[in-house]
Amino acid sequence: MSVTKEKNKNGSVVVVGGGIAGVQLSSDLADSGYYVYLVEKTPSIGGIMSQLDKTFPTNDCSMCILAPKLVGVGRNPNIELLTHSEVKEFAGKPGNFKVKVVKHARSVDPDKCTGCGLCTENCPIQYKIQPKEEALQIPEIEDREEIDKIINSYKDLDSPVVQILLDINEKYKYLPEPVLKYISYKMDIPFSEIYRMVTFYKAFSLEPKGKYHFKVCMGTACHVRGAEAVLESIKHGIKDTKKDLFSVETVNCLGVCASGPVIVVNETYYGNMNSKNTAELVKKLIDKENE
Amino acid sequence: MSELKLNSVIAGKKELEEICNKLISKNKNIKKTVSICCGTGCIANNSLEIVNKLQQLLKSRKIDNAEIKILKSGCPGYCEQGPLVKIMPDDILYTKVTPEDAEEIINETIINNKTVERLLFKENGDKTIQKENDIPFYKKQNRILLGLQSKIDYTSLEDYISINGYQAAAKAFSMKPDNIIGEIVDSGLRGRGGAGFPTGRKWEQVKKQDNTPKYIVCNADEGDPGAFMDRAVLEGNPHLIIEGLIIGGYAMGAEKGYVYVRDEYPLAVKNLKKATDAARKVGLLGKNILGSGFNFDIVLYRGAGAFVCGESSALIKSIMGMAGEPKQKIPRNSVKGLWNKPTNINNVETWANVPNIINYGSSWFAEYGNKSSKGTKIFALVGKINNTGLVEVPMGITLREVINDIGGGIPEGKKFKAVQTGGPSGGCLPDEKLDLPIDFDSLDEAGAIMGSGGMIVMDENTCMVDVAKYFTDFNLNESCGKCTSCREGLSRLSEILERIIGGKGKEDDLLLMEELSEYIISTSLCGLGQTAPNPVLSTLRYFKDEYEAHIKEKRCPAKVCKSLISFRINPDKCIGCGKCAKSCPTNAISGEKKHTHVIDPYKCVKCGRCLLECPGKIQAVEKVDTFAEAK
């Protein structure tokens, strides 16, 4: 940054964009003696980095790097935050710009807000954040009628999403993305919200299951009787098979503790398993397929 | 055969009693009742096939259906000996029945009134016992809830009414709601889900709220691994739960009830659905139940495999169609629960006890149990125990009685090491604590909790560090991730345990774990986080020597932890049969026929198959401590 000696130059800088780059730049500039206006379109600074979990390549915690910088910017008396604002036009020449910034209505007093989030939870139109145009495209799926039927069968329920997803998971043995998009459209729930459910609850799978789906019970009773060895035996046995033939899943307790360790292949229960008879079972299934 | 179908709405108490009497007199014509356990456990052992076979045989022999009744019953508890077939009124219990035995049962017992000795329960391998209640497993039990299971076909409304079903609801309608709650308070019934909060007081709080509508919820999200008593009741007697909910709804002024049931229990979902449909048909659910003017209906809501949804506030969020993340306790659910309305949540077993309390009175219920905990409780007795199954015992019985007398001790003459109660939130208790009475407060004091009723027995071949790691990983997987202390704290706890199991533990790790556990307990929002370190703390308290052996001597006393053991073939015993080499998945075993075989430690993945393959008489493959060996 070259420092010129012209007298009419302003000692302030506008930084547009409050992501990690803008935040770092602002604090560097402020530390070197400039007054900084940091303009950010969204209601808060931090940008994409605040949404990340880890950073490449060191796997450092993203928030741990970012948070002190955000606090530093917020506290720095030489930085003025203009959040929820946009640059409309600017004129002038280097050293003496005039910038027009539109500050959007926030409708909340930022000095008093503690960020508890209760207002968003209680807002009656919480699902309208997603742009309407995007949601209007009807995703193309094959069995639309059947899916409509599933959706309609729960119309008496106040909050049927999970129940509908369970039925669809049962139908396809996993949740295909187009179907999820269709439900999102049909029920007017943002896709992200559905995605959140799908990844929160363990019963749902986003990947297709194999022809033989193994459920290995990992309940305590099965664990103390050696379920770990059974799981390893299955994994070892299906290592070199085709991907769509076998899939393995662990479940917490099937409640068949008397004959543990238990595995379920598709719908059939097998009790009192150990690494020996499990390996034999897997081998039998592989042989059956090769015939 | 006089047809008695329940199709029309039952108008009131009187009609209900009439139907009940008619059903009883009709049942007098039945000469023999064959009840086959069709709970998930016995179905896994082919019990449905037995039912089919019996029915076919009856048909082909042209035996009158009205005289012989075959019913699919819920789980009567003795899963170890399943599939169970009970024949009344002779009171014969056949154990470990196979479909092939069906013919003999029909020929001998049904037609000729003879007992098939071969299928009876054998004590100590020789003495046969015919009657159910003479079997040691059942002798000390008080089966108020489970005893009903084998009397009824699990989805039949007629059968349930014939054992005085729904009469408690009818009686409740003639009482004032406050008196019903008073009865529940006096009975001393405490929540069976784990925490043991007095049920009556919970009901009072919901009752006194002015905000309407109110909701009641039956928490059937039985997530604790190794516990399946709720499943047994849901599958085997769904009408009992429905009746409990009707009474609760009437007492608290709620017109809608939810049953939140785990999707991992498909049979329970199916039976509940059938039961609610049947009850709705005859007006036991819906508008103006039994002419009382009270409206009530039940919605079935399936969970989707999240353990944390058993926590009440998470469960409520899940029913409202959100991800099941808990919230802070205040305001309580009784003030602001489902859709911010007063909501009462009770466990399956709690609801199941309600009809009995109303029928027989609070003082009858309070006769069972001890000072602080009343009634009976069903436990799932599993793990390294001879008699796996469900046991219903009065509160206050000692752990030793349950494990030794009812459970029949440890198999293969092994030594008892610990009993784990309360699932992933509970703790492990050693031998010297076995004389503790089983009630909410004593177990709490000893560092375990009653929990929902899982009781997992461990023998000398179980490594307690491994168990602690198992539960920590379980809680870590099931943590919803909302509170940092639970999400990250449990990860660190698991890391430390992994280190200890891997033989890389440091001496101050134990102190560190204690400190970390305290933080997790004091800073987590919900019950999951607040109790998640319990397995670690209780094993540290009672089995510190095992942790020390792992850390100081790099040795796993139970020979479970893979990094600390290796497999070896004893050259003095090996006969060179080659079975182990053939089965080894990594070809780590080499040796010529009839010569001693050797395991290559670099190739061995320690799967333990060679140990299983080695003939029982030889037992040449043994587990040894890797590091003791190196010395």
mmCIF file of N, CA and C in Angstrom, chain A residues 232-271:
data_model
loop_
_atom_site.group_PDB
_atom_site.id
_atom_site.type_symbol
_atom_site.label_atom_id
_atom_site.label_comp_id
_atom_site.label_asym_id
_atom_site.label_seq_id
_atom_site.Cartn_x
_atom_site.Cartn_y
_atom_site.Cartn_z
ATOM 1 N N GLU A 232 -16.858 -57.643 11.744
ATOM 2 C CA GLU A 232 -15.608 -57.685 10.995
ATOM 3 C C GLU A 232 -15.598 -58.845 10.013
ATOM 4 N N SER A 233 -16.166 -59.937 10.458
ATOM 5 C CA SER A 233 -16.211 -61.115 9.602
ATOM 6 C C SER A 233 -17.033 -60.835 8.343
ATOM 7 N N ILE A 234 -18.153 -60.122 8.511
ATOM 8 C CA ILE A 234 -18.976 -59.772 7.343
ATOM 9 C C ILE A 234 -18.198 -58.843 6.427
ATOM 10 N N LYS A 235 -17.602 -57.817 7.029
ATOM 11 C CA LYS A 235 -16.877 -56.837 6.213
ATOM 12 C C LYS A 235 -15.750 -57.506 5.437
ATOM 13 N N HIS A 236 -15.086 -58.426 6.121
ATOM 14 C CA HIS A 236 -13.992 -59.121 5.470
ATOM 15 C C HIS A 236 -14.514 -59.984 4.319
ATOM 16 N N GLY A 237 -15.638 -60.648 4.560
ATOM 17 C CA GLY A 237 -16.182 -61.562 3.570
ATOM 18 C C GLY A 237 -16.677 -60.865 2.309
ATOM 19 N N ILE A 238 -17.225 -59.658 2.447
ATOM 20 C CA ILE A 238 -17.828 -59.007 1.281
ATOM 21 C C ILE A 238 -16.896 -58.007 0.628
ATOM 22 N N LYS A 239 -15.649 -57.986 1.102
ATOM 23 C CA LYS A 239 -14.665 -57.016 0.642
ATOM 24 C C LYS A 239 -14.528 -56.977 -0.875
ATOM 25 N N ASP A 240 -14.437 -58.161 -1.491
ATOM 26 C CA ASP A 240 -14.144 -58.198 -2.923
ATOM 27 C C ASP A 240 -15.372 -58.433 -3.787
ATOM 28 N N THR A 241 -16.568 -58.183 -3.237
ATOM 29 C CA THR A 241 -17.756 -58.433 -4.032
ATOM 30 C C THR A 241 -18.224 -57.145 -4.707
ATOM 31 N N LYS A 242 -19.165 -57.317 -5.618
ATOM 32 C CA LYS A 242 -19.690 -56.146 -6.326
ATOM 33 C C LYS A 242 -20.430 -55.238 -5.352
ATOM 34 N N LYS A 243 -20.417 -53.959 -5.658
ATOM 35 C CA LYS A 243 -20.915 -52.976 -4.693
ATOM 36 C C LYS A 243 -22.412 -53.101 -4.441
ATOM 37 N N ASP A 244 -23.176 -53.462 -5.478
ATOM 38 C CA ASP A 244 -24.624 -53.472 -5.280
ATOM 39 C C ASP A 244 -25.141 -54.787 -4.712
ATOM 40 N N LEU A 245 -24.217 -55.702 -4.405
ATOM 41 C CA LEU A 245 -24.651 -57.006 -3.918
ATOM 42 C C LEU A 245 -24.866 -57.004 -2.407
ATOM 43 N N PHE A 246 -23.895 -56.468 -1.687
ATOM 44 C CA PHE A 246 -24.000 -56.480 -0.234
ATOM 45 C C PHE A 246 -23.931 -55.072 0.343
ATOM 46 N N SER A 247 -24.644 -54.859 1.425
ATOM 47 C CA SER A 247 -24.446 -53.645 2.204
ATOM 48 C C SER A 247 -24.592 -54.010 3.674
ATOM 49 N N VAL A 248 -23.894 -53.291 4.493
ATOM 50 C CA VAL A 248 -23.893 -53.584 5.930
ATOM 51 C C VAL A 248 -24.304 -52.345 6.701
ATOM 52 N N GLU A 249 -25.070 -52.568 7.746
ATOM 53 C CA GLU A 249 -25.500 -51.468 8.593
ATOM 54 C C GLU A 249 -25.476 -51.992 10.029
ATOM 55 N N THR A 250 -25.108 -51.143 10.970
ATOM 56 C CA THR A 250 -25.196 -51.580 12.363
ATOM 57 C C THR A 250 -26.423 -50.945 12.993
ATOM 58 N N VAL A 251 -27.107 -51.693 13.832
ATOM 59 C CA VAL A 251 -28.262 -51.142 14.542
ATOM 60 C C VAL A 251 -28.020 -51.297 16.040
ATOM 61 N N ASN A 252 -28.718 -50.475 16.813
ATOM 62 C CA ASN A 252 -28.390 -50.449 18.234
ATOM 63 C C ASN A 252 -28.959 -51.602 19.024
ATOM 64 N N CYS A 253 -30.191 -51.946 18.828
ATOM 65 C CA CYS A 253 -30.679 -53.126 19.519
ATOM 66 C C CYS A 253 -31.932 -53.603 18.811
ATOM 67 N N LEU A 254 -31.949 -54.870 18.465
ATOM 68 C CA LEU A 254 -33.135 -55.424 17.817
ATOM 69 C C LEU A 254 -34.045 -56.070 18.838
ATOM 70 N N GLY A 255 -33.581 -56.133 20.083
ATOM 71 C CA GLY A 255 -34.396 -56.703 21.138
ATOM 72 C C GLY A 255 -34.487 -58.217 21.089
ATOM 73 N N VAL A 256 -33.558 -58.859 20.389
ATOM 74 C CA VAL A 256 -33.556 -60.314 20.343
ATOM 75 C C VAL A 256 -32.342 -60.793 21.150
ATOM 76 N N CYS A 257 -32.205 -60.218 22.344
ATOM 77 C CA CYS A 257 -30.972 -60.370 23.115
ATOM 78 C C CYS A 257 -30.694 -61.818 23.499
ATOM 79 N N ALA A 258 -31.753 -62.629 23.575
ATOM 80 C CA ALA A 258 -31.551 -63.999 24.039
ATOM 81 C C ALA A 258 -30.690 -64.795 23.078
ATOM 82 N N SER A 259 -30.761 -64.486 21.791
ATOM 83 C CA SER A 259 -29.973 -65.264 20.849
ATOM 84 C C SER A 259 -28.854 -64.438 20.228
ATOM 85 N N GLY A 260 -28.320 -63.487 20.986
ATOM 86 C CA GLY A 260 -27.250 -62.638 20.474
ATOM 87 C C GLY A 260 -25.952 -63.391 20.344
ATOM 88 N N PRO A 261 -25.015 -62.922 19.517
ATOM 89 C CA PRO A 261 -25.148 -61.816 18.566
ATOM 90 C C PRO A 261 -26.105 -62.169 17.415
ATOM 91 N N VAL A 262 -26.877 -61.159 17.033
ATOM 92 C CA VAL A 262 -27.902 -61.371 16.025
ATOM 93 C C VAL A 262 -27.570 -60.578 14.771
ATOM 94 N N ILE A 263 -27.779 -61.167 13.598
ATOM 95 C CA ILE A 263 -27.762 -60.370 12.383
ATOM 96 C C ILE A 263 -29.046 -60.634 11.601
ATOM 97 N N VAL A 264 -29.450 -59.629 10.831
ATOM 98 C CA VAL A 264 -30.639 -59.773 10.010
ATOM 99 C C VAL A 264 -30.203 -59.577 8.564
ATOM 100 N N VAL A 265 -30.460 -60.563 7.744
ATOM 101 C CA VAL A 265 -30.165 -60.417 6.316
ATOM 102 C C VAL A 265 -31.502 -60.260 5.612
ATOM 103 N N ASN A 266 -31.670 -59.096 4.979
ATOM 104 C CA ASN A 266 -32.973 -58.679 4.463
ATOM 105 C C ASN A 266 -34.018 -58.814 5.577
ATOM 106 N N GLU A 267 -34.853 -59.849 5.587
ATOM 107 C CA GLU A 267 -35.836 -59.924 6.675
ATOM 108 C C GLU A 267 -35.591 -61.116 7.595
ATOM 109 N N THR A 268 -34.596 -61.917 7.291
ATOM 110 C CA THR A 268 -34.389 -63.151 8.053
ATOM 111 C C THR A 268 -33.431 -62.920 9.222
ATOM 112 N N TYR A 269 -33.841 -63.431 10.389
ATOM 113 C CA TYR A 269 -33.006 -63.287 11.576
ATOM 114 C C TYR A 269 -32.052 -64.480 11.698
ATOM 115 N N TYR A 270 -30.821 -64.211 12.041
ATOM 116 C CA TYR A 270 -29.861 -65.271 12.352
ATOM 117 C C TYR A 270 -29.322 -65.019 13.749
ATOM 118 N N GLY A 271 -29.504 -65.992 14.643
ATOM 119 C CA GLY A 271 -29.059 -65.808 16.020
ATOM 120 C C GLY A 271 -27.785 -66.567 16.318
#
